[in-house]
PDB file of C-alpha atoms in Angstrom:
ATOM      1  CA  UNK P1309     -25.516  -8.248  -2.316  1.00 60.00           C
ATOM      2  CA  UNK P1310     -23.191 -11.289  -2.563  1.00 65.00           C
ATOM      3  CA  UNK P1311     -20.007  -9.537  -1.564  1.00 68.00           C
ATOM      4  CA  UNK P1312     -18.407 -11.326  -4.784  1.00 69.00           C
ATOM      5  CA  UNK P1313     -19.032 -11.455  -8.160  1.00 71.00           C
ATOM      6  CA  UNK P1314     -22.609 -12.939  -9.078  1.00 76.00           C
ATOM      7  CA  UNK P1315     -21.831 -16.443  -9.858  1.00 76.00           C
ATOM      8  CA  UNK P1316     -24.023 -16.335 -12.716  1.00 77.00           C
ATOM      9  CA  UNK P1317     -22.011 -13.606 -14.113  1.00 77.00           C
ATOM     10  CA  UNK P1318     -18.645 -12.553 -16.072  1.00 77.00           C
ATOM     11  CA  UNK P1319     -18.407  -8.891 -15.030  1.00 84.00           C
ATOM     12  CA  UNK P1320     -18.110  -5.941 -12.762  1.00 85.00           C
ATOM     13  CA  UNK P1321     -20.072  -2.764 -13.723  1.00 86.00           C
ATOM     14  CA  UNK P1322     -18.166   0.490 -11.825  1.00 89.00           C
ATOM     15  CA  UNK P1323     -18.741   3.912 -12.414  1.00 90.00           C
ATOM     16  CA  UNK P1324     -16.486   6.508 -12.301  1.00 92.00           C
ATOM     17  CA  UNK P1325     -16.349  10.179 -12.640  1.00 94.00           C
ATOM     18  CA  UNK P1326     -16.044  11.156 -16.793  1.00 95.00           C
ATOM     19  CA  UNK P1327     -13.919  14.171 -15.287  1.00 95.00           C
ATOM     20  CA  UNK P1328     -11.255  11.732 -13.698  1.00 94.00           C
ATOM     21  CA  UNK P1329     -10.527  10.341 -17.221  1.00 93.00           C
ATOM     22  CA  UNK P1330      -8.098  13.104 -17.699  1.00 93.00           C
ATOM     23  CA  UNK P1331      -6.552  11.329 -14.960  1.00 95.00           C
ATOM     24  CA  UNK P1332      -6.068   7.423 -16.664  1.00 92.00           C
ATOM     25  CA  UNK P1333      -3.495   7.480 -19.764  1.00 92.00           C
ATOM     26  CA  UNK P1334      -4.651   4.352 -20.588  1.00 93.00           C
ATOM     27  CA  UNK P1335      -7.924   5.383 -20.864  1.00 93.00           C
ATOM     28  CA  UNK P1336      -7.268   8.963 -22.715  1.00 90.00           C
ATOM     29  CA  UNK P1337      -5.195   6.506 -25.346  1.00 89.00           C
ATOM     30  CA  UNK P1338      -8.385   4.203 -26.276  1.00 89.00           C
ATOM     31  CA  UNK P1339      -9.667   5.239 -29.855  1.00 78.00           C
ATOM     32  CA  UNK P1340     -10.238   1.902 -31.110  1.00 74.00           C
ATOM     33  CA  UNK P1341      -8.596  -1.473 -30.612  1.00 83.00           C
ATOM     34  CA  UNK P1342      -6.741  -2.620 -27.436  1.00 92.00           C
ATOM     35  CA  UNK P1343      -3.831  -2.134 -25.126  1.00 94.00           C
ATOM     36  CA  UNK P1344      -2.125  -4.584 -22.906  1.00 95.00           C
ATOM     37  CA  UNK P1345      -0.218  -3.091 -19.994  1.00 95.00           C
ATOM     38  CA  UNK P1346       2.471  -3.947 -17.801  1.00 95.00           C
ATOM     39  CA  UNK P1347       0.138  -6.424 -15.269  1.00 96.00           C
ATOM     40  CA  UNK P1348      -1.473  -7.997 -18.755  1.00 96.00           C
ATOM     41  CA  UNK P1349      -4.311  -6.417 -18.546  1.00 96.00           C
ATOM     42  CA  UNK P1350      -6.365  -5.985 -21.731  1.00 97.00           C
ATOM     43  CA  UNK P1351      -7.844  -2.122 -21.995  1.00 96.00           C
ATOM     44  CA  UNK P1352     -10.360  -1.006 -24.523  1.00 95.00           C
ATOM     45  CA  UNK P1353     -13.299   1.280 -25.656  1.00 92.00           C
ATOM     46  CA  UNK P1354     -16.349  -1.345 -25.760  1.00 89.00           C
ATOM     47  CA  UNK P1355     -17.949  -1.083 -29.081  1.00 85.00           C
ATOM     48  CA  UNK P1356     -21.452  -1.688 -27.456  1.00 83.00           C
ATOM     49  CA  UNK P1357     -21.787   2.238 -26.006  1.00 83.00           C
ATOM     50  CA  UNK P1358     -19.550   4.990 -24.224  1.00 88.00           C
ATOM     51  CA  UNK P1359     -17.796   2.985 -21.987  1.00 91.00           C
ATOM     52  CA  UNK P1360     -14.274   1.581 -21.629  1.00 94.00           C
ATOM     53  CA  UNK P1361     -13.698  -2.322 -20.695  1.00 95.00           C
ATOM     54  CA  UNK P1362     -10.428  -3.964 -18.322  1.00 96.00           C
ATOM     55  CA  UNK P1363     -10.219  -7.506 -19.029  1.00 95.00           C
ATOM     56  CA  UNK P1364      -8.415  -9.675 -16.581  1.00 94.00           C
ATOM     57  CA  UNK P1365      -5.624 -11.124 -19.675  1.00 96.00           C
ATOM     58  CA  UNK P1366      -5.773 -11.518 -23.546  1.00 95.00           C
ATOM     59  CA  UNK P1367      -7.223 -15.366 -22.865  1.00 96.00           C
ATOM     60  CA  UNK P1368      -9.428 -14.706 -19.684  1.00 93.00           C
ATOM     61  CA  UNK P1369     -12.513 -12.488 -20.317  1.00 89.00           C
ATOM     62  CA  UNK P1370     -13.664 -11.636 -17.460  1.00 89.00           C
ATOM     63  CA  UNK P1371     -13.728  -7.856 -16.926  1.00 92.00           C
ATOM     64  CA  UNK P1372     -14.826  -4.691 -15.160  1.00 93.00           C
ATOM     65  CA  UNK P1373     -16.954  -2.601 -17.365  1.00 92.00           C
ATOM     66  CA  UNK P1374     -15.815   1.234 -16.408  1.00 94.00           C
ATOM     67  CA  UNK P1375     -18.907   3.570 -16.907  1.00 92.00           C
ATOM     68  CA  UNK P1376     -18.779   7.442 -16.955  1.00 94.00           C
ATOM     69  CA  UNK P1377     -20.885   9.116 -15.510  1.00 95.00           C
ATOM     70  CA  UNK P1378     -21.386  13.305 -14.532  1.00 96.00           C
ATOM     71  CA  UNK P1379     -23.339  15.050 -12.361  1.00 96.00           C
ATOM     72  CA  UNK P1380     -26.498  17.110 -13.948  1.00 96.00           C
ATOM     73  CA  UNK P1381     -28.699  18.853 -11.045  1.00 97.00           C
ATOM     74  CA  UNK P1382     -27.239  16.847  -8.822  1.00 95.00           C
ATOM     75  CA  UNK P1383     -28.254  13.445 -10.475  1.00 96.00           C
ATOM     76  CA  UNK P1384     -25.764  11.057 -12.184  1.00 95.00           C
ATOM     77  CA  UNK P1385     -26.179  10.382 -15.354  1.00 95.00           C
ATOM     78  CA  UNK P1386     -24.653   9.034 -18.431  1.00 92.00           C
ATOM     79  CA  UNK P1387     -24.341   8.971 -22.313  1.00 84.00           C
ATOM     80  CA  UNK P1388     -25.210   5.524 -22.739  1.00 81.00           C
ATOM     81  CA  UNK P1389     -27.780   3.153 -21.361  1.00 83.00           C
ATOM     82  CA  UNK P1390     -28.200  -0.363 -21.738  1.00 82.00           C
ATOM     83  CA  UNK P1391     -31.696  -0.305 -20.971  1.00 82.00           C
ATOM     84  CA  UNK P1392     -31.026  -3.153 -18.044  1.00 81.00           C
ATOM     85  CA  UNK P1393     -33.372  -2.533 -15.007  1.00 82.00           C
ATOM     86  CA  UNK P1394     -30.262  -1.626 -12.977  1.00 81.00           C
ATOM     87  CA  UNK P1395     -29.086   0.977 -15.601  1.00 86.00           C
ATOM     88  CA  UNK P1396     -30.375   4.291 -14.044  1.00 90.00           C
ATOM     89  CA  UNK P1397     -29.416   7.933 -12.730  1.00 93.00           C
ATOM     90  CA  UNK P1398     -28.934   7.993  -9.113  1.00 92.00           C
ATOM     91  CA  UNK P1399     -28.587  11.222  -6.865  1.00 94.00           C
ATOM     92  CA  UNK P1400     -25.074  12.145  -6.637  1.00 94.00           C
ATOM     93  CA  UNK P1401     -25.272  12.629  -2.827  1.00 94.00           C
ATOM     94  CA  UNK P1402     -24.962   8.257  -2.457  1.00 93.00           C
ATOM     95  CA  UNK P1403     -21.408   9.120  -3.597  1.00 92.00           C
ATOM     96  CA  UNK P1404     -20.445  11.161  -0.644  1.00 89.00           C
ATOM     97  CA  UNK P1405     -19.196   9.800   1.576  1.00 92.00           C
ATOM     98  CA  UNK P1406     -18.578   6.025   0.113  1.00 92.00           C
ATOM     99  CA  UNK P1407     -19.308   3.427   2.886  1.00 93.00           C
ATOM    100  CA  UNK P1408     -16.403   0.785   3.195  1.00 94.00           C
ATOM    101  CA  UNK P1409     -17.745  -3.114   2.244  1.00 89.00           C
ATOM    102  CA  UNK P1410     -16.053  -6.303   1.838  1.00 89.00           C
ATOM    103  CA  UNK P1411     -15.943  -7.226  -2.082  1.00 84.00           C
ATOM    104  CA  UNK P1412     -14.139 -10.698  -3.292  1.00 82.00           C
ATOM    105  CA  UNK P1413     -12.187 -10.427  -0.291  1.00 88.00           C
ATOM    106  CA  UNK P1414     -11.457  -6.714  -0.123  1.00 90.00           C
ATOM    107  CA  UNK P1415     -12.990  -3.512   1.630  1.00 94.00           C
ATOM    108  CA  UNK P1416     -13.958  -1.866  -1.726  1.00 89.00           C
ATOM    109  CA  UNK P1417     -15.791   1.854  -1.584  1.00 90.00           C
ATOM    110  CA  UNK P1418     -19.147   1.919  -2.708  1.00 88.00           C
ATOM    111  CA  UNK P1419     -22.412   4.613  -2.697  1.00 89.00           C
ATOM    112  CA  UNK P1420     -24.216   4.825   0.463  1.00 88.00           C
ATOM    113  CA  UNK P1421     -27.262   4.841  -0.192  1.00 76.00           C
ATOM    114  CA  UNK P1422     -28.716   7.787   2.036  1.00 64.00           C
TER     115      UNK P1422
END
């Protein structure tokens, strides 16, 4: 809705397939702790819930919050919910196709909404 992050805000929420995590190393690696990879970006398993966390550097917090999600009936749904207003299945037809939109500057791929 504001094409950039909310200025009142620190993060990105994204969701993303749980079967393409087979697909990040980085991601398959979290346990516990961090990792720092070749751009400095800082990787981890949030503690809050099942999700995984891509800070912009070890100083600079701001980050994307990666959530799984799988398809059950044809709804998405998750493991974890934060109980936030947002947080909620969604039919897994808005995913297909993604409709181009311009995001901080970039055309970025996002549900559809049909």
């Amino acid at each position: 809705r504001h094409k950039d992050l909310i200025p009142w805000d620190y993060d990105v929420d994204l969701g993303i397939y749980l079967d393409d995590i087979p697909n990040c190393d980085i991601i398959q690696s979290l346990d516990s702790g961090s990792i720092v990879d070749e751009n400095g970006y800082v990787w981890e398993k949030a503690i809050e819930g099942d999700f995984y966390r891509v800070q912009y550097s070890e100083s600079n917090h701001l980050h994307v919050d990666l959530w799984p999600f799988y398809s059950k009936n044809g709804v998405m749904t998750k493991d974890t919910w934060t109980g936030h207003k947002q947080d909620i299945e969604f039919p897994e037809h808005f995913l297909k196709p993604l409709v181009p939109m311009q995001f901080a500057g970039i055309t970025a791929y996002a549900p559809n909404n049909h």
